[in-house]
XYZ file of C-alpha atoms in Angstrom:
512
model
C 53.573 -30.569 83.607
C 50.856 -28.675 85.228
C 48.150 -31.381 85.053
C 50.634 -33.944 85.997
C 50.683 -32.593 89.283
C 49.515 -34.628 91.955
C 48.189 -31.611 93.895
C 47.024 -29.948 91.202
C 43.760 -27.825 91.132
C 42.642 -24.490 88.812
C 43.112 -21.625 91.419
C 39.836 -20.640 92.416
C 40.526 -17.337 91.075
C 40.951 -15.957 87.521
C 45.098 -14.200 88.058
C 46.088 -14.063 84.416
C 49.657 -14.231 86.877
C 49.236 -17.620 87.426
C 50.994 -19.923 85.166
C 48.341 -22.604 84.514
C 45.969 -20.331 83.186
C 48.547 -18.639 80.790
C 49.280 -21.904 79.521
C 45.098 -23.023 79.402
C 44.450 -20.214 77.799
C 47.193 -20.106 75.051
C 46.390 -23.581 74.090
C 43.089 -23.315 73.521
C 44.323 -20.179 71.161
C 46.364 -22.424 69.477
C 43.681 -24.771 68.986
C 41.197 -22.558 67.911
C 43.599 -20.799 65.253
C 44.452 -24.185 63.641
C 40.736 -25.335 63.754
C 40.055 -21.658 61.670
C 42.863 -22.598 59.742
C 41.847 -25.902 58.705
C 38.246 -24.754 57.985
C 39.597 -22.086 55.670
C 41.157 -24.466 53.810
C 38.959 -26.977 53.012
C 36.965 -24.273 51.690
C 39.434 -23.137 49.504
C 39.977 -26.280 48.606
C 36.277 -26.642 47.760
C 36.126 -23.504 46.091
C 38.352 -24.210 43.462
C 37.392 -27.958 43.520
C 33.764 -25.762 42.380
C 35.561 -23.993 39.832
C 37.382 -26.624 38.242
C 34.758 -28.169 37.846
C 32.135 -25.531 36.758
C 34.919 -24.791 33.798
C 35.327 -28.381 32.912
C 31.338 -28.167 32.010
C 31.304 -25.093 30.598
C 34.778 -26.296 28.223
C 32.500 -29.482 27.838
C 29.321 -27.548 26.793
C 31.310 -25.320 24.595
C 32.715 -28.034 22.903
C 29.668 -29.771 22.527
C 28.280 -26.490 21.081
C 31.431 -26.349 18.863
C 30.896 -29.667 17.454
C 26.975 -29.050 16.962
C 27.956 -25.894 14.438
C 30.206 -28.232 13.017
C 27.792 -30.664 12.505
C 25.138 -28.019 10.951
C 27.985 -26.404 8.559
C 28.718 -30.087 7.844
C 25.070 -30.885 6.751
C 24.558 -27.320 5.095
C 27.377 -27.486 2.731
C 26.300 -31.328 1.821
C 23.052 -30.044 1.405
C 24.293 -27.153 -0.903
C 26.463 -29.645 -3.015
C 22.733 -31.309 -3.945
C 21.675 -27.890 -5.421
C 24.313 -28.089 -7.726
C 23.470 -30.943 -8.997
C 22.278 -31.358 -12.622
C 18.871 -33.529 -11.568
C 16.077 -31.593 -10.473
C 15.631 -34.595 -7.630
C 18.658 -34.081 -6.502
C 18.465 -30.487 -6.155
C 14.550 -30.786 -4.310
C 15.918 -33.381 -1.687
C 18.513 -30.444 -1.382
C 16.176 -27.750 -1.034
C 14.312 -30.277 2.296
C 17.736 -30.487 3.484
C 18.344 -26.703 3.734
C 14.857 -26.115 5.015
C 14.833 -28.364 7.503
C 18.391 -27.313 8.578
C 17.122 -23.799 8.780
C 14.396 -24.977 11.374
C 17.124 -26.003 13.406
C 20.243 -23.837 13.130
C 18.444 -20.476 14.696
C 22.120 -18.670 14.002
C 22.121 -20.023 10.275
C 18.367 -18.690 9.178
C 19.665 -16.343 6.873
C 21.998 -18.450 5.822
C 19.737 -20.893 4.404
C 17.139 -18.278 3.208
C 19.921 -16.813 1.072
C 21.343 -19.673 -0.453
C 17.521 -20.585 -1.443
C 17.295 -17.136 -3.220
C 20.734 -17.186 -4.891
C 19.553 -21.007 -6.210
C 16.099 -19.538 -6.991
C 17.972 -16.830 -8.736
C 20.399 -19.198 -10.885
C 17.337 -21.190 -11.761
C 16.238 -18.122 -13.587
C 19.073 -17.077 -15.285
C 19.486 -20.343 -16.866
C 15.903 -22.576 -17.250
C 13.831 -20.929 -21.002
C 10.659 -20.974 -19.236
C 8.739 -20.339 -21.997
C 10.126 -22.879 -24.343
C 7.467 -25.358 -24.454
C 10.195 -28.273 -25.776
C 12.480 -27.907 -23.099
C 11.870 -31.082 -20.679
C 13.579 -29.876 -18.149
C 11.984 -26.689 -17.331
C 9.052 -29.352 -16.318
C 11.165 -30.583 -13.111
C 12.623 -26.973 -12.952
C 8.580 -25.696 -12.275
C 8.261 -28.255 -10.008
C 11.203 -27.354 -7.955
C 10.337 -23.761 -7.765
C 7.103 -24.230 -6.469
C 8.393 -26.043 -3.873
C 10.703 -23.562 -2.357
C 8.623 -20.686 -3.104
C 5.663 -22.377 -1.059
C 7.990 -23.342 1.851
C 9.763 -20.037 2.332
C 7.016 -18.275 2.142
C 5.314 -20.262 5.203
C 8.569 -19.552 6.850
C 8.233 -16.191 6.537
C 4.841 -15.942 7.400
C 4.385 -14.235 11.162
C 1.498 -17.516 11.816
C 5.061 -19.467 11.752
C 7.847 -17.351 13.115
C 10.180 -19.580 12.871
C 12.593 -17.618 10.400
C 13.649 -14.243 11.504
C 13.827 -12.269 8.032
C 13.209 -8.594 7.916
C 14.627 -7.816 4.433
C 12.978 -9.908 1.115
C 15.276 -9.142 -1.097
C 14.194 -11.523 -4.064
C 15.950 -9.657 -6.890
C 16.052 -11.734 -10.466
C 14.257 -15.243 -8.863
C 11.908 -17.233 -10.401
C 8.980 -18.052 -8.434
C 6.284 -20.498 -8.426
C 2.271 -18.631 -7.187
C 4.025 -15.920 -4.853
C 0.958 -15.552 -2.331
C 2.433 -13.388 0.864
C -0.800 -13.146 2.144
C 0.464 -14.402 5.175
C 3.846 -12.285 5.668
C 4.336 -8.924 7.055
C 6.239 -6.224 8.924
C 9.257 -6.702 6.202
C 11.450 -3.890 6.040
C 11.699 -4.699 2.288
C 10.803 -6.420 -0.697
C 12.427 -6.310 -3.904
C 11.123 -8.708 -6.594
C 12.526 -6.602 -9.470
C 13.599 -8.432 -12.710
C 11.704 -11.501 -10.801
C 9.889 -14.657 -13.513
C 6.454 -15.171 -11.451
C 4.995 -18.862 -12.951
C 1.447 -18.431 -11.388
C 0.002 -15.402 -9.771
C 1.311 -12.530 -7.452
C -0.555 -11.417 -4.330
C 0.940 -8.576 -2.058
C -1.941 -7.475 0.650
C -1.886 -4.716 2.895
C 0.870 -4.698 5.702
C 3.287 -7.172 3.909
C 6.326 -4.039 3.739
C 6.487 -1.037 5.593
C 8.288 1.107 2.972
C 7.366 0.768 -0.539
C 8.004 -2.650 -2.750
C 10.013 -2.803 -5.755
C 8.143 -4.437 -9.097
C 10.089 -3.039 -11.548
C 10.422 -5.384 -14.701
C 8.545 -8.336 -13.101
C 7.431 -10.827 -15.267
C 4.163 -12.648 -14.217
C 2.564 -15.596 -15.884
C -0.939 -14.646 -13.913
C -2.834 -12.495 -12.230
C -0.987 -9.545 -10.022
C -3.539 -8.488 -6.625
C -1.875 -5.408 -4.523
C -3.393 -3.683 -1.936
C -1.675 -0.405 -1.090
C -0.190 0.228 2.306
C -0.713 3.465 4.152
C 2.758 3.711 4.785
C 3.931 3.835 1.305
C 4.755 7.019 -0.364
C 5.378 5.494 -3.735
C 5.236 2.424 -6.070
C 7.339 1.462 -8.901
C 5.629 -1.272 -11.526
C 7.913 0.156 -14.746
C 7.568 -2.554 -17.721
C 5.928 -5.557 -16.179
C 4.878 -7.705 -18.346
C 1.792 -9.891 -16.827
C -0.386 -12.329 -19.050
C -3.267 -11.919 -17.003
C -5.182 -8.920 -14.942
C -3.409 -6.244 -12.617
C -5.110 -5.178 -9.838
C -4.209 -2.461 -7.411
C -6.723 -1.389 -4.485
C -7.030 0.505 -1.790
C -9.629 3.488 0.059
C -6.425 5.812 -0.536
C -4.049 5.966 -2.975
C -1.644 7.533 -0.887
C 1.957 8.260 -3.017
C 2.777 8.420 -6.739
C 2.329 4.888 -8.802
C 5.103 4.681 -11.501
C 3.646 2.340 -14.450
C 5.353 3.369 -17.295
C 5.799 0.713 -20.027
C 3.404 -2.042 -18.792
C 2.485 -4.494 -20.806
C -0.824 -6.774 -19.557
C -2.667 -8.994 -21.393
C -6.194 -8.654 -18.926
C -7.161 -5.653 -17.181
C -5.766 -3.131 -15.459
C -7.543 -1.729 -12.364
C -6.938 1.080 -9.922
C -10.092 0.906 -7.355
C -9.318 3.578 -5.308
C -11.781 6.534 -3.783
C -9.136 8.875 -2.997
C -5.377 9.391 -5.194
C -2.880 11.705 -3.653
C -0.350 10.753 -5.852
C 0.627 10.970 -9.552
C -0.399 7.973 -11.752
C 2.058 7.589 -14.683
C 1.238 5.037 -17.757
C 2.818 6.320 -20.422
C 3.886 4.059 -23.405
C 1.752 1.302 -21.545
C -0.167 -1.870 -23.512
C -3.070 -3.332 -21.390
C -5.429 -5.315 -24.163
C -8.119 -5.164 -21.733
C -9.639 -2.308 -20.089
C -8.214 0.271 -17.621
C -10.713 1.123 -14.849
C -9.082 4.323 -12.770
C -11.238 5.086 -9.508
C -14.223 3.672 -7.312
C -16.844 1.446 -9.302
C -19.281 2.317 -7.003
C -18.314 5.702 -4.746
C -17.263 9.080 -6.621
C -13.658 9.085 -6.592
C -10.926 12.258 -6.067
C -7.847 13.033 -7.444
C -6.893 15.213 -4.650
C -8.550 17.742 -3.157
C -9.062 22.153 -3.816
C -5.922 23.250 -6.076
C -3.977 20.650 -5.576
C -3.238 19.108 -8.833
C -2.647 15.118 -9.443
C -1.749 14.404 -12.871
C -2.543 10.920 -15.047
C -0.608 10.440 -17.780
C -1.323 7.502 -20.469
C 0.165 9.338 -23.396
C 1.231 7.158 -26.185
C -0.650 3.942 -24.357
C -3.116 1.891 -25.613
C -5.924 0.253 -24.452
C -9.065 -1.522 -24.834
C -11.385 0.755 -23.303
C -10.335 3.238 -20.690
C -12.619 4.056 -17.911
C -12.849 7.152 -15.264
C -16.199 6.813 -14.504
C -17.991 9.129 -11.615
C -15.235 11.572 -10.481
C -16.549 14.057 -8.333
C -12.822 15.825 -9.163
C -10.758 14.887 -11.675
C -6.961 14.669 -12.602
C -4.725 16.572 -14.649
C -5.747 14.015 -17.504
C -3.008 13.510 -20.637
C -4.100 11.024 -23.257
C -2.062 12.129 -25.945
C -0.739 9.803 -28.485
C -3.602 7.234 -26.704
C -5.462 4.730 -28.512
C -8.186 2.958 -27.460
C -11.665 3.823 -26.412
C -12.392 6.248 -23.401
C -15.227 6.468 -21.073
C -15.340 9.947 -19.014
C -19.216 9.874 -18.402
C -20.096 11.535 -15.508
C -16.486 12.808 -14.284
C -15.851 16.362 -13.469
C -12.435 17.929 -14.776
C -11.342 20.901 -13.279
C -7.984 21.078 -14.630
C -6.909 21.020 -18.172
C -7.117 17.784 -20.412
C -4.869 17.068 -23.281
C -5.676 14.535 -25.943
C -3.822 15.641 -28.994
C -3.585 12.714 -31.780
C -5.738 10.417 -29.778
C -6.615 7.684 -31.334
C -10.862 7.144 -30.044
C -12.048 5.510 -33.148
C -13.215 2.751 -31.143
C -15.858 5.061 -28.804
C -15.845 8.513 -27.007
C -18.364 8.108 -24.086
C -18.886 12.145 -22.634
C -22.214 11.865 -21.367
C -22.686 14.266 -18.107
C -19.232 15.044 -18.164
C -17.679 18.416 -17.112
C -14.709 20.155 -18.432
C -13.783 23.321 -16.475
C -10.432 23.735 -17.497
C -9.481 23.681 -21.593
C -9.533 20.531 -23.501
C -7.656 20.263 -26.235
C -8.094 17.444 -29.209
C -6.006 18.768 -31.744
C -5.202 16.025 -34.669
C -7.406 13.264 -33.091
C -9.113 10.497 -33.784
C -13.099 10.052 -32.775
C -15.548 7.574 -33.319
C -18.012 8.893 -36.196
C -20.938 8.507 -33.005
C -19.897 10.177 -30.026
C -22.110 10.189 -26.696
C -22.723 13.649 -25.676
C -25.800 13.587 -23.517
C -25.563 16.571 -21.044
C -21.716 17.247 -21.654
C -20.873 20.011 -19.811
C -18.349 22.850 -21.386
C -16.795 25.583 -19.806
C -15.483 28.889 -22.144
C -12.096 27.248 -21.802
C -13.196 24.062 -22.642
C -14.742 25.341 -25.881
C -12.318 27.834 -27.154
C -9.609 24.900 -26.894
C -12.320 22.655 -28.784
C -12.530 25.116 -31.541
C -8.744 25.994 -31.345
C -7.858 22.389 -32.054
C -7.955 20.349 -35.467
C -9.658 17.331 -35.436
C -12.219 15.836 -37.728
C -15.377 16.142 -36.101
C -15.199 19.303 -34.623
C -18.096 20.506 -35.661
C -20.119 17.967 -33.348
C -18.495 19.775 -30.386
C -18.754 23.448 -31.896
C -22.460 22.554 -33.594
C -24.011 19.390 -32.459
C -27.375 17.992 -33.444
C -30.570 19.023 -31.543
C -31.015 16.186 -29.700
C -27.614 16.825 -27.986
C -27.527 19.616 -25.512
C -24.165 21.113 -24.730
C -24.625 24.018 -21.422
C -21.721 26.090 -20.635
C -21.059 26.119 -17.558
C -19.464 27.879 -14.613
C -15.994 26.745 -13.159
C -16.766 28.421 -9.970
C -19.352 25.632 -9.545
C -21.742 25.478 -5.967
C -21.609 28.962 -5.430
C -24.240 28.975 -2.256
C -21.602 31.854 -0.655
C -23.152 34.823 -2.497
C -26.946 33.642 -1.654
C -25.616 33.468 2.012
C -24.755 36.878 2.371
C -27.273 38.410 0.661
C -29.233 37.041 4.488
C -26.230 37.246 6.814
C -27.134 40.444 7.928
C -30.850 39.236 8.715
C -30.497 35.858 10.624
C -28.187 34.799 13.584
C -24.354 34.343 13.748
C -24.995 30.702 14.801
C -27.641 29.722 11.856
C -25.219 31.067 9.618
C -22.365 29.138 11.068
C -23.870 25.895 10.581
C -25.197 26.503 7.099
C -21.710 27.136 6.110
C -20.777 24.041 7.293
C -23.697 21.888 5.625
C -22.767 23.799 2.494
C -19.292 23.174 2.354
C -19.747 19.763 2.575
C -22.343 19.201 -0.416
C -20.020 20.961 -1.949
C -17.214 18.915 -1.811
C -19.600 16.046 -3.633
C -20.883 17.821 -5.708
C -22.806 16.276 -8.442
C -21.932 17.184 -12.157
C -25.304 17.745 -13.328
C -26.636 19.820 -9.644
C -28.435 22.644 -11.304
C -30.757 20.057 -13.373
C -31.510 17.467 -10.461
C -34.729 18.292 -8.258
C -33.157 15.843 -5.429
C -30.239 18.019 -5.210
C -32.624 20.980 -4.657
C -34.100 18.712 -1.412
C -30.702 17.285 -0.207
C -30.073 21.806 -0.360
C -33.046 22.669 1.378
C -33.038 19.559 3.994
C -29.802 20.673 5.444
C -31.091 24.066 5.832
C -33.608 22.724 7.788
C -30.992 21.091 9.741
C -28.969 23.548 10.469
C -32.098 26.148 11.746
C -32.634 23.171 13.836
C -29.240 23.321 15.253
C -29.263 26.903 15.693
C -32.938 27.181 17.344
C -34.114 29.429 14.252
C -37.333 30.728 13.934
C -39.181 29.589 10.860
C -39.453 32.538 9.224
C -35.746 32.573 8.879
C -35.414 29.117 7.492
C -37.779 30.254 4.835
C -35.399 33.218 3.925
C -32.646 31.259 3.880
C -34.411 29.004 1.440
C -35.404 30.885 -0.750
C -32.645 33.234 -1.144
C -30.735 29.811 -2.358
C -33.330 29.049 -4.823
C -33.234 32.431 -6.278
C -29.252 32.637 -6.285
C -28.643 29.222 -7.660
C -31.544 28.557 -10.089
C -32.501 25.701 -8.189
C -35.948 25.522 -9.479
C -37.803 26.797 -12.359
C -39.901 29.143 -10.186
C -37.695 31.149 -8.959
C -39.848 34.441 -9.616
C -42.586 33.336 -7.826
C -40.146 33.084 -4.820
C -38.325 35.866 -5.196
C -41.895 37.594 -5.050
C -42.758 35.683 -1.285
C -39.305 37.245 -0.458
């Protein structure tokens, strides 16, 4: 009504008395509260517009998702219904089918990788693989290497692709089982396993100790020990051609009891902290225990490791160059033995041990007693520079064997020296100086001695370059120390009148 004044005009100024500016103001109130309102709405309105349809995609994604599974179950269980076929075709285009479905179904790896190992396993249990008539243990081969070569590139870490920690291949068949290429399993178990071609396990592939108990291998067996293992079970393989098991350290207990191996069996390690056990084993080859080129050590001061091959037998068994020896047990052995060069500082037991076929002793050293009661030698036994402690001897003469007497009274041209178990003793020809030369000088011969004589060779006392590698550290150590020459030379030659080192030790011992 206001503004249809014909007078009208805004008071010029601001009474909030005055009616027209009441009713001004109040309106434009009114206008901006329905504007707000309006606003507010439309984004509500957009809001759950938003929502709708962000739920309507994710519905439609997880039903897309839903019907992918659905599709991949679908296509695994047609997939599985080929491995039961009878025809081995039937089952290999099965076998691609799962393979390739476990490329793509990253929630159904292990899925597919066990339903390969239970059809590897039923395989086994029901294919004569050593029946050369049956026919169908051709396409049966042919199969197996198939999935043995393609899981084992899916496990391999070049090809990620599968994510399985635990190899549990229990009772399979398997065509050549290389894992050179896996690793970091928390696992493998391959006991009771058929191998048709050869077994390789290298360092790294488990990080706790594999299982290889009752394996059956058709060829060779490689295994190189990993640090982290404290043990290894191998109990009645049976492999038709060599074993091999390497390593710098041998660093747990090996458990062989019961092999059978048509090749060779060797153990090429330097070091073994662990007890070897081959009892009741058959290797028709040779069995080679320790370095063929370094000395090797079966553990180190008092510490005792034992090997046991009682009642084995062998072609020829070999324990060549041991600077320190096990706790050896060949009884009830047969086969011929080689323990040239090897120090034994512990006892070794070969009652009724069958070495008709060749007794190699030459430069070996027995500390500790070895007994041959009732065995079995070869009517020519190599004893060049065998090496017999008291112990040793008695226990020679204690036992009942038939050629005794070639121990107790051998021919001239074989030398038998007693000898003493103490061994190196350079300690006593130390301190008969100590008091003479300086704290330091002595420190450092100590430690140059203690370290020749933790190699020490068998035959030390005989061997002029032992008697240089002796005095050579000596010099070494007065070089280290800043020692005057005149007590290097005592030094010297209180060794080589305390150890024998060289036949003229009175003529030194008269310069002293």
């Amino acid at each position: 009504m206001a503004f249809n004044a014909k007078d009208f005009s805004l008071p010029a100024t601001a009474n909030v008395a005055n009616p027209v500016l009441v009713a001004a103001t109040l309106i434009a109130g009114a206008l901006t509260a329905a504007y707000a309102v309006l606003r507010l709405r439309a984004h509500l309105l957009a809001e759950a517009r938003g929502k709708l349809d962000a739920g309507e995609g994710e519905r439609a994604a997880q039903k897309h998702q839903t019907d992918h599974e659905s599709a991949l179950i679908d296509r695994f269980f047609k997939a599985v219904s080929l491995l039961a076929d009878d025809h081995s075709i039937s089952r290999i285009a099965g076998s691609h089918l799962v393979l390739v479905l476990g490329d793509e179904w990253k929630n159904g790896t292990q899925r597919c990788f066990d339903v390969l190992v239970s059809h590897l396993r039923g395989l086994h249990e029901k294919t004569d693989f050593d029946d050369p008539a049956a026919s169908s243990a051709r396409g049966v081969r042919e199969e197996v290497r198939l999935i043995t070569a393609e899981l084992l590139r899916r496990l391999s870490s070049q090809n990620p692709g599968w994510n399985i920690r635990s190899g549990d291949f229990q009772g399979v068949v398997l065509g050549d089982a290389d894992f050179s290429g896996v690793s970091g399993l928390s696992a493998l178990d391959l006991s009771h396993s058929r191998i048709l071609g050869d077994l390789r396990l290298p360092v790294g592939v488990t990080e706790g100790p594999m299982k290889l108990l009752q394996v059956t291998c058709d060829g060779d067996v490689e295994i190189q020990w990993t640090p982290s293992w404290s043990e290894l079970n191998m109990t009645a393989m049976v492999v038709a051609g060599t074993v091999s098991l390497t390593g710098e350290k041998l660093g747990g207990a090996l458990t062989a009891q019961q092999l059978h191996i048509s090749g060779d069996l060797v153990l090429g390690f330097e070091e073994f902290q662990g007890d070897l056990l081959l009892d009741g084993s058959e290797v028709q080859g040779e069995i080679h225990v320790g370095s063929q080129t370094l000395h090797s050590r079966f553990g180190t001061g008092d510490e005792r490791i034992s090997l046991s091959l009682a009642d084995s037998s062998f072609g020829t068994f070999i324990l060549r160059n041991s600077a320190w020896g096990p706790l050896l047990n060949l009884s009830g052995a047969s086969g011929a033995v080689d323990l040239s060069d090897s120090r034994f500082p512990f006892e070794v037991t070969a009652n009724q041990l069958d070495a008709s076929a060749g007794l190699n002793l030459i430069r070996a050293r027995f500390d500790d007693a070895f007994v041959l009661d009732r065995a079995s030698l070869a009517e020519e036994i190599k004893t060049e520079g065998l090496q017999l402690s008291a112990l040793a001897r008695n226990a020679i003469e204690s036992s009942d064997f038939a050629l005794r007497d070639r121990f107790i009274a051998p021919p001239e041209k074989i030398v038998i020296q007693d000898v003493d178990a103490s061994g190196f003793n350079w300690m006593s020809a130390v301190e008969l100086v100590r008091d003479n030369i300086s704290a330091e000088f002595i420190s450092h011969i100590e430690e140059r001695m203690t370290a020749i004589a933790k190699d020490l060779p068998l035959d030390w006392q005989n061997r002029e370059t032992f008697t240089s590698l002796v005095m050579r550290e000596v010099s070494r150590a007065a070089a280290q120390a800043d020692a005057p020459d005149t007590d290097t030379q005592l030094v010297k030659n209180a060794l080589r009148l305390s150890l024998r080192l060289v036949s003229a030790a009175e003529e030194h011992l008269e310069q002293l």
